CSV table of C-alpha atoms in Angstrom, one decimal:
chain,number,residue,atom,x,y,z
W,507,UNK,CA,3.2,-39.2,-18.4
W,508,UNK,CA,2.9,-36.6,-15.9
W,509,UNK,CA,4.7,-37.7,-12.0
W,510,UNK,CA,2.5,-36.3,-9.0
W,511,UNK,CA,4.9,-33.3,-8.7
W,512,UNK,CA,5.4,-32.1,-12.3
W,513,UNK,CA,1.0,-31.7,-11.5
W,514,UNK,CA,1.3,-29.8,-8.7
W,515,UNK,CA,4.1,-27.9,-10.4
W,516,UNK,CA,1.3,-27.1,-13.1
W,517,UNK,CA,-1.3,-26.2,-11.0
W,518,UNK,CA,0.6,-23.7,-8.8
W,519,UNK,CA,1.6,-22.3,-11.9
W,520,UNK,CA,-1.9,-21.6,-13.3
W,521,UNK,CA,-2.9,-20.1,-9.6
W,522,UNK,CA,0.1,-18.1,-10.1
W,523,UNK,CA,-0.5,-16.4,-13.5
W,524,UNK,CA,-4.2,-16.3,-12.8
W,525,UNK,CA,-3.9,-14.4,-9.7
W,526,UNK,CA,-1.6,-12.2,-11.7
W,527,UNK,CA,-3.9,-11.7,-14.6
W,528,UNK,CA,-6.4,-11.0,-12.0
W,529,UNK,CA,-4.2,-8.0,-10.0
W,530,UNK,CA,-3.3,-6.4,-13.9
W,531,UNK,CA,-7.1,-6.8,-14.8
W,532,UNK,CA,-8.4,-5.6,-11.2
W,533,UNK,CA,-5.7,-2.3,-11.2
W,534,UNK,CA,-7.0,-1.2,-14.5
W,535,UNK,CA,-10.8,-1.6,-13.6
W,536,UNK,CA,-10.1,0.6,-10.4
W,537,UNK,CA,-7.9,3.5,-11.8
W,538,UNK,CA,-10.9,3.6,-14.4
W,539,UNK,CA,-13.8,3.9,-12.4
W,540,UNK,CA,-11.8,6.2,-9.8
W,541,UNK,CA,-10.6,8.5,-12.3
W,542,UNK,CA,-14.4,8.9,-13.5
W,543,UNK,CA,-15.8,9.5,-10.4
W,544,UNK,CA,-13.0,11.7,-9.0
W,545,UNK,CA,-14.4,13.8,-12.8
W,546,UNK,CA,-18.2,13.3,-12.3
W,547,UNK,CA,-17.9,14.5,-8.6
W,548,UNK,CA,-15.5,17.0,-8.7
W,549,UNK,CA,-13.2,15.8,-6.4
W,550,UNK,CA,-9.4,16.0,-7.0
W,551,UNK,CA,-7.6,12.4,-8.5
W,552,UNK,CA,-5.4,12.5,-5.6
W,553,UNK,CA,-8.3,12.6,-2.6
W,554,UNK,CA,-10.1,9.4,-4.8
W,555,UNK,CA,-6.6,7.8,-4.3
W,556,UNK,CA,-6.5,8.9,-1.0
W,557,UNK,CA,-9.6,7.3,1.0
W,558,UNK,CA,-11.1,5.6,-1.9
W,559,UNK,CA,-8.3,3.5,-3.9
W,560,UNK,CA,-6.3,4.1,-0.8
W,561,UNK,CA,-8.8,2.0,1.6
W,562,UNK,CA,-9.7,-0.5,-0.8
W,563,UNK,CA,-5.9,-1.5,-1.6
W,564,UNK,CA,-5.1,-1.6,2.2
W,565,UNK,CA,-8.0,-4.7,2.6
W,566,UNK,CA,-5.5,-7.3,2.7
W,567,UNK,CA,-3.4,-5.7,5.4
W,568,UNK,CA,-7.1,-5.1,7.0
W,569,UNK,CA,-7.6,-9.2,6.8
W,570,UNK,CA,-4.3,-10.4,7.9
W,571,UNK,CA,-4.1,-7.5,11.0
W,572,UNK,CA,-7.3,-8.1,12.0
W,573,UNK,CA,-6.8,-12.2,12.1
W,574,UNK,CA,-3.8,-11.9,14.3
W,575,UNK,CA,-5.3,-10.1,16.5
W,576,UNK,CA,-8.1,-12.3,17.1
W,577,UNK,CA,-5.6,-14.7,17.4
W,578,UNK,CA,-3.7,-12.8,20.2
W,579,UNK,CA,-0.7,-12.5,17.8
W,580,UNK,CA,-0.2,-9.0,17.9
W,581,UNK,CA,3.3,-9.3,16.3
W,582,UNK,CA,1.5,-9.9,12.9
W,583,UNK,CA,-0.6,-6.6,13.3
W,584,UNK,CA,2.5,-4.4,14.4
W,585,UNK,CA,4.6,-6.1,11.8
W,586,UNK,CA,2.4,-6.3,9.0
W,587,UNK,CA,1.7,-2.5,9.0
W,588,UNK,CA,5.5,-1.2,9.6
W,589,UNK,CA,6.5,-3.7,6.9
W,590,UNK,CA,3.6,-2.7,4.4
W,591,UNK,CA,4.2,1.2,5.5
W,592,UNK,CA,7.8,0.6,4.3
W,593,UNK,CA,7.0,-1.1,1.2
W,594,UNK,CA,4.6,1.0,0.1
W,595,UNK,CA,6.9,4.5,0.5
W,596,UNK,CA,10.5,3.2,-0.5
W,597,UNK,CA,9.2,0.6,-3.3
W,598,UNK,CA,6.1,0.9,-4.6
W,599,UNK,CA,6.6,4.9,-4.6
W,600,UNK,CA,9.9,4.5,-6.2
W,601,UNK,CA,9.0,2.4,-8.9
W,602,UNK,CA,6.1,5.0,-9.7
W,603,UNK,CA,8.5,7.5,-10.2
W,604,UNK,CA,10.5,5.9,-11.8
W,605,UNK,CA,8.0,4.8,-14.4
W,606,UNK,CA,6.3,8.3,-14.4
W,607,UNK,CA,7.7,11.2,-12.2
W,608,UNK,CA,5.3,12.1,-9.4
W,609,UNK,CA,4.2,15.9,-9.6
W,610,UNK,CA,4.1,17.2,-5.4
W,611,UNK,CA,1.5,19.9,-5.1
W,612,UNK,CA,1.5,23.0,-2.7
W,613,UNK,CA,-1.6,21.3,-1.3
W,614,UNK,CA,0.2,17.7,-0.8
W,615,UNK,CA,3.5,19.5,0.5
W,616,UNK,CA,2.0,21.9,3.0
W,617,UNK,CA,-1.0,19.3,4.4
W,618,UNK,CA,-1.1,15.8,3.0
W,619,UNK,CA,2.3,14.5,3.6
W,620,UNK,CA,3.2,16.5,6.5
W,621,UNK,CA,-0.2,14.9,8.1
W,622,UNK,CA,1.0,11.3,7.0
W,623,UNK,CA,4.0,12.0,8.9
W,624,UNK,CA,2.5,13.1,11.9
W,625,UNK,CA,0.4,9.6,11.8
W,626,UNK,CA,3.8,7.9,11.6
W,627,UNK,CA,5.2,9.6,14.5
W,628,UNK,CA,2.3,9.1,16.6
W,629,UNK,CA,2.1,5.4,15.5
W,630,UNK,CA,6.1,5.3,16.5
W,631,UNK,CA,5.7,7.3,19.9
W,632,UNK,CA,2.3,5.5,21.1
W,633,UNK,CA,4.6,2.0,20.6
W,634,UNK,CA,7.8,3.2,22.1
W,635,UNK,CA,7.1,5.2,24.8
W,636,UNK,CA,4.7,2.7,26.5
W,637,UNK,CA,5.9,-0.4,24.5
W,638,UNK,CA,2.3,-1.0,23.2
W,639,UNK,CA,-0.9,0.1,21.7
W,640,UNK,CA,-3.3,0.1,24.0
W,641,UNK,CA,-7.5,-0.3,23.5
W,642,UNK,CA,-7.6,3.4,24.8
W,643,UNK,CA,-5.0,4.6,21.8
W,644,UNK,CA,-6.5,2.3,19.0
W,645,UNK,CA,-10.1,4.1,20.2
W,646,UNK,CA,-7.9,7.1,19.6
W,647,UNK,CA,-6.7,6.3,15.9
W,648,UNK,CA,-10.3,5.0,15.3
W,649,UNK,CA,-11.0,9.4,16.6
W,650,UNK,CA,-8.5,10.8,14.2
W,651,UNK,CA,-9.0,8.5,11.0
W,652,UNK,CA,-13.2,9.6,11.3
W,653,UNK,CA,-11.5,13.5,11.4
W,654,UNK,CA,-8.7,12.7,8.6
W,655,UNK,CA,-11.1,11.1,6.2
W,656,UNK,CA,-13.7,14.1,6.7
W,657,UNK,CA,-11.1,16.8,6.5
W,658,UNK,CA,-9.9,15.2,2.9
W,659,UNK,CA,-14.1,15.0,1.3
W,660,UNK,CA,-13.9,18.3,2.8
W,661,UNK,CA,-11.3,20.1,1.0
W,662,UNK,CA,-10.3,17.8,-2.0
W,663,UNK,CA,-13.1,19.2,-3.9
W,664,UNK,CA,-11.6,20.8,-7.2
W,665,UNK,CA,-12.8,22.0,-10.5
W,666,UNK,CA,-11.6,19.4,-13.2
W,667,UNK,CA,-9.3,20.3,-15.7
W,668,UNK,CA,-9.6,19.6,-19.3
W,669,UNK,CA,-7.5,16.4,-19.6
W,670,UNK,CA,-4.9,16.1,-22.4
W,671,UNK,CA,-5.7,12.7,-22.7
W,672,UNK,CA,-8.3,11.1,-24.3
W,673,UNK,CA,-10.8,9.5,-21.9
W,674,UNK,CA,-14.2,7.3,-22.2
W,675,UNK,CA,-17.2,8.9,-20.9
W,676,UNK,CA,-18.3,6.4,-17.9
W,677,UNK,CA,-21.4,6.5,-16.0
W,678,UNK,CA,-21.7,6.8,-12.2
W,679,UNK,CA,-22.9,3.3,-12.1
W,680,UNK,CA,-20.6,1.5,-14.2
W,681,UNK,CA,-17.9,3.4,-12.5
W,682,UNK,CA,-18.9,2.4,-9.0
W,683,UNK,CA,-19.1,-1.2,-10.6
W,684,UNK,CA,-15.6,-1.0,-11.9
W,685,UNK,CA,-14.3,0.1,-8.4
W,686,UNK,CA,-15.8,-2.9,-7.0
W,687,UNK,CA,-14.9,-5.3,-9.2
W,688,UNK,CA,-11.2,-4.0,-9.4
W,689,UNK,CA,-11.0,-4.5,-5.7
W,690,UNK,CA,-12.0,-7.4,-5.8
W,691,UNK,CA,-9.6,-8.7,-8.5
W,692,UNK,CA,-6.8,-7.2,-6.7
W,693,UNK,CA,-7.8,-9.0,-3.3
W,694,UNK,CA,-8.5,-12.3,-4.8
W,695,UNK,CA,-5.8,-11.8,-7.3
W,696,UNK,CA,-2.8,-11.0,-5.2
W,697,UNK,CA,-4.1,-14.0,-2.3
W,698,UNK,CA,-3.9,-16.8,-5.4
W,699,UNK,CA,-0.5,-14.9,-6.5
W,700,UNK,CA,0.6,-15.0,-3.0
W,701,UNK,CA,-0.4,-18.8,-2.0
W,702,UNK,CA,1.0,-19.6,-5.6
W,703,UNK,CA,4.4,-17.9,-5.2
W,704,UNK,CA,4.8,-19.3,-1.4
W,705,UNK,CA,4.3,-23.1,-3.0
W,706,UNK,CA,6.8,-22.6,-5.6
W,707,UNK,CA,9.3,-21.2,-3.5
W,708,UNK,CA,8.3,-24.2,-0.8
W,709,UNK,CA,9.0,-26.6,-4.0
W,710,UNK,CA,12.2,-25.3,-4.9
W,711,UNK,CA,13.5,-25.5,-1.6
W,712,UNK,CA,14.6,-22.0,-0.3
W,713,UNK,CA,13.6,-21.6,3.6
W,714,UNK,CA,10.6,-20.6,5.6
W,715,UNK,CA,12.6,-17.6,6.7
W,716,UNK,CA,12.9,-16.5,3.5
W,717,UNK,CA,9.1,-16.8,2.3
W,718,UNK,CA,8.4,-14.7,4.9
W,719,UNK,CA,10.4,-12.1,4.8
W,720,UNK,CA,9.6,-11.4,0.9
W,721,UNK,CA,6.4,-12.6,-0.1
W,722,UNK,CA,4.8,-12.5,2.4
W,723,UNK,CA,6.1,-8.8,3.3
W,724,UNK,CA,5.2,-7.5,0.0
W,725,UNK,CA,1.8,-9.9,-0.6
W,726,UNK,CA,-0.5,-7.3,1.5
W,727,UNK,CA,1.1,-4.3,-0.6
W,728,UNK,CA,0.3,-6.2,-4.4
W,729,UNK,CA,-3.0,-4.5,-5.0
W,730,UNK,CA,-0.8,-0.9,-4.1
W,731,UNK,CA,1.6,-1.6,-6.3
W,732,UNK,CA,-0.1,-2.8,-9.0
W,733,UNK,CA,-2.8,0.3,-8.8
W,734,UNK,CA,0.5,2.7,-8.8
W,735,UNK,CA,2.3,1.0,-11.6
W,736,UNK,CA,-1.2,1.5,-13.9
W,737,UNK,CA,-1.5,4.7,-12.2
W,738,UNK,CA,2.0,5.9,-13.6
W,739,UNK,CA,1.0,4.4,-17.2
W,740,UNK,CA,-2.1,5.8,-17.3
W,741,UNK,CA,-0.5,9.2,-16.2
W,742,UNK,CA,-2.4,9.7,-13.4
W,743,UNK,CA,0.3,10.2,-11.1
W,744,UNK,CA,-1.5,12.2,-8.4
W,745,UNK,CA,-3.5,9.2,-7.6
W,746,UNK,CA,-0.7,6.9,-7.4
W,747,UNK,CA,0.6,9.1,-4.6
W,748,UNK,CA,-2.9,9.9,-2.9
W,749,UNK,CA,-3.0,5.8,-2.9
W,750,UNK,CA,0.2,5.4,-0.8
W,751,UNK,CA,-0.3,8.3,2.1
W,752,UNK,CA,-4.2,7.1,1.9
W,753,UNK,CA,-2.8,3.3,2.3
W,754,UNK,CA,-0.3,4.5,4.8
W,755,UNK,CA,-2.7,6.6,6.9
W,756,UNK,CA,-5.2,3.7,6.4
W,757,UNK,CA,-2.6,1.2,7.8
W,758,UNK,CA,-2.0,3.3,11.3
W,759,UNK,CA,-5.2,4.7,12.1
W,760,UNK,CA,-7.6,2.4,11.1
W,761,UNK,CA,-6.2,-1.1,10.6
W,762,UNK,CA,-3.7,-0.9,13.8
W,763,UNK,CA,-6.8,1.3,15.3
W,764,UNK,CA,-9.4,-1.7,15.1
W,765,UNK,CA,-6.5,-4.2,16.0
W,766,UNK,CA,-5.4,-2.8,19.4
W,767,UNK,CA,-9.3,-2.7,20.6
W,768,UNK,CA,-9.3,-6.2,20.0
W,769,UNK,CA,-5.9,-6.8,21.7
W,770,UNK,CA,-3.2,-4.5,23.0
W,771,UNK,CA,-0.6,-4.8,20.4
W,772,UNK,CA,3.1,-4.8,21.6
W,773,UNK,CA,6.0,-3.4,20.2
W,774,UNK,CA,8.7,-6.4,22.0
W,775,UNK,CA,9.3,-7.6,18.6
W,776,UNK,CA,10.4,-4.2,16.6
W,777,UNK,CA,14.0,-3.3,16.8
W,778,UNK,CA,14.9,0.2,16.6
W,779,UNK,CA,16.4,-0.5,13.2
W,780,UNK,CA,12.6,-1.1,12.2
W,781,UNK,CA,11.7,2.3,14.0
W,782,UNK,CA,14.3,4.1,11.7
W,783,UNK,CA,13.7,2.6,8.4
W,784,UNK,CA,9.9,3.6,8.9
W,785,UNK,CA,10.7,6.8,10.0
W,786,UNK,CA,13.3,8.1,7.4
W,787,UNK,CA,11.0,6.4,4.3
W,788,UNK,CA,8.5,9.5,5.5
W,789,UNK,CA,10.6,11.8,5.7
W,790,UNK,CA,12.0,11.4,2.4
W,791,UNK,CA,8.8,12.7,0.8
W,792,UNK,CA,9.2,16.5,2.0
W,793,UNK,CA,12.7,16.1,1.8
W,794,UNK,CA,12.7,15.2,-2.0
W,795,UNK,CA,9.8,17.6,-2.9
W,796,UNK,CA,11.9,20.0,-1.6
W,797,UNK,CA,15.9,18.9,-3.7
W,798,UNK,CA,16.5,17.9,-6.9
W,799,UNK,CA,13.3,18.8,-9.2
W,800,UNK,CA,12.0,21.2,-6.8
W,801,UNK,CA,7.9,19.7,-6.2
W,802,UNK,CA,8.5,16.9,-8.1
W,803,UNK,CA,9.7,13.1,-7.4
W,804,UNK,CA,11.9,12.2,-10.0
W,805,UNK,CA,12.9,9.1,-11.6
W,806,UNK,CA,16.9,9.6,-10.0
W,807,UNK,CA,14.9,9.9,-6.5
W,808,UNK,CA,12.6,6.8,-7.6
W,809,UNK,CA,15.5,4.9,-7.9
W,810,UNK,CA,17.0,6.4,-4.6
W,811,UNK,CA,14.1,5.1,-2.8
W,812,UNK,CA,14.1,1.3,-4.2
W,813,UNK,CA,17.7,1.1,-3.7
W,814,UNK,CA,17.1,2.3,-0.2
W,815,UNK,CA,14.3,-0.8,0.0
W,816,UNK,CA,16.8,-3.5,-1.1
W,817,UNK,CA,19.2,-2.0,1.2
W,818,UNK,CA,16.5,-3.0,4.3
W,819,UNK,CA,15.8,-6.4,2.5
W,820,UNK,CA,19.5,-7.5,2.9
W,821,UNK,CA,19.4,-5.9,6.3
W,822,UNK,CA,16.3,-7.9,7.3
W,823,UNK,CA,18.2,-11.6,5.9
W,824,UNK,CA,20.8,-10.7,8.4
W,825,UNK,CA,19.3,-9.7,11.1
W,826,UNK,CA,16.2,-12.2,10.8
């Protein structure tokens, strides 16, 4: 006979590998439907993953920055995006590589990154130098995220090349559906993975402190990873990469955009360590693409890069 706990037990379990089935299911269905509209429409892999994939994946960083600013918590908003910005370059980007080694074109060297970088620094100045993002600066990111997702429809048309590999034919309407309904699994997906994880960890025992810092840090960032990790399987690299600057981008300019018209959003609870982690994570982008295998991020500079990101994680225990 089954005692009340070894129930609960259960139950959190079946959340758990549901929301997981759902994130594998709902990563699959969107790298599908993206890839055959980025071929229907003539627009590169990498823009789809850019303002496409890359919006749809940063929805749960959308929900959770949003809510704490209509809370008046603007800690969350602030925290949530730095953390998520972090995650998504050193981790998730790492792990891609090394799965799959991410080709960097001319195009993503000479624009793309060195824009996503200028977002960071702008995102880092606008907090620092008046220590908070005011309604008149998130009006300003709202400005510059209309421009940056404009200027990439603009010039991320291409010609498609023949693929080596050997792809179903999809229509515009089923792809559109499998868009949706991959977003959707990887939003509902990773919040059951995430509310399952937190109960088993709060069973177990470990602390609050703890929770926080690692599931919940990497919850909002489960639909990137798990679109980058099917990416890099299905060898569609380019859109694994457009995903994380598009997420990244997304995160400053729009989510921190809408959160500071709400609320001004301080910066009293980011330490400078915080600053420096988010900064060097960009910069290690050019700086790879340019060592090592020249345009390329390789699996030796994958692993770099996630070594780097448990490096912060132990950092973060100690100084919590």
């Amino acid at each position: 006979m089954f005692t009340y706990k070894k129930k609960m037990m259960i139950h959190t379990l079946t959340i758990l590998i549901a929301g997981l089935a759902f994130i594998i299911l709902g990563a699959d269905w969107l790298i599908d439907g993206a890839s055959s509209i980025a071929r229907k429409s003539g627009i590169s892999e990498f823009v789809i993953g850019l303002t496409i994939v890359g919006f749809g994946t940063s929805c749960p960083e959308l929900v959770v920055s949003l809510t704490g600013a209509l809370q008046g918590n603007a800690g969350i908003s602030i925290g949530n995006v730095l953390g998520s910005n972090v995650f998504n370059t050193l981790l998730i980007l790492g792990i891609t590589a090394m799965i799959m080694p991410v080709s960097i074109s001319a195009g993503n060297r000479k624009t793309d990154i060195p824009i996503m970088n200028a977002i960071t620094l702008l995102f880092i100045v606008t907090g620092v130098t008046g220590n908070v993002i005011s309604m008149i600066e998130g009006i300003l990111f709202l400005l510059i995220f209309t421009a940056y997702v404009f200027f990439s429809f603009k010039t991320g048309s291409e010609t498609p090349a023949p693929s080596s590999e050997q792809t179903r034919t999809i229509g515009v309407p089923k792809s559109v559906l499998l868009v949706s309904a991959g977003l959707a699994g990887l939003i509902f997906g990773g919040k059951w993975f995430v509310n399952g994880a937190e109960e088993l960890a709060r069973m177990s025992g470990v602390s609050d402190k703890f929770i926080a810092v690692t599931l919940l840090a990497g919850g909002t960032s489960l639909p990137e990873l798990a679109t980058c990790i099917v990416a890099a399987a299905k060898k569609k690299a380019q859109l694994a990469l457009g995903n994380i600057i598009g997420s990244n981008v997304f995160n400053i300019l729009l989510i921190l955009g809408l959160s500071a018209t709400i609320t001004p959003l301080g910066f009293s609870d980011i330490g400078i360590g915080d600053i420096i982690v988010l900064a060097a994570s960009s910069l290690l982008l050019p700086l790879f693409a340019l060592t090592g295998t020249k345009n390329k991020l390789d699996r030796s500079e994958g692993a770099i890069m996630v070594a780097l990101w448990l490096c912060y994680l132990i950092w973060l225990f100690h100084t919590a």
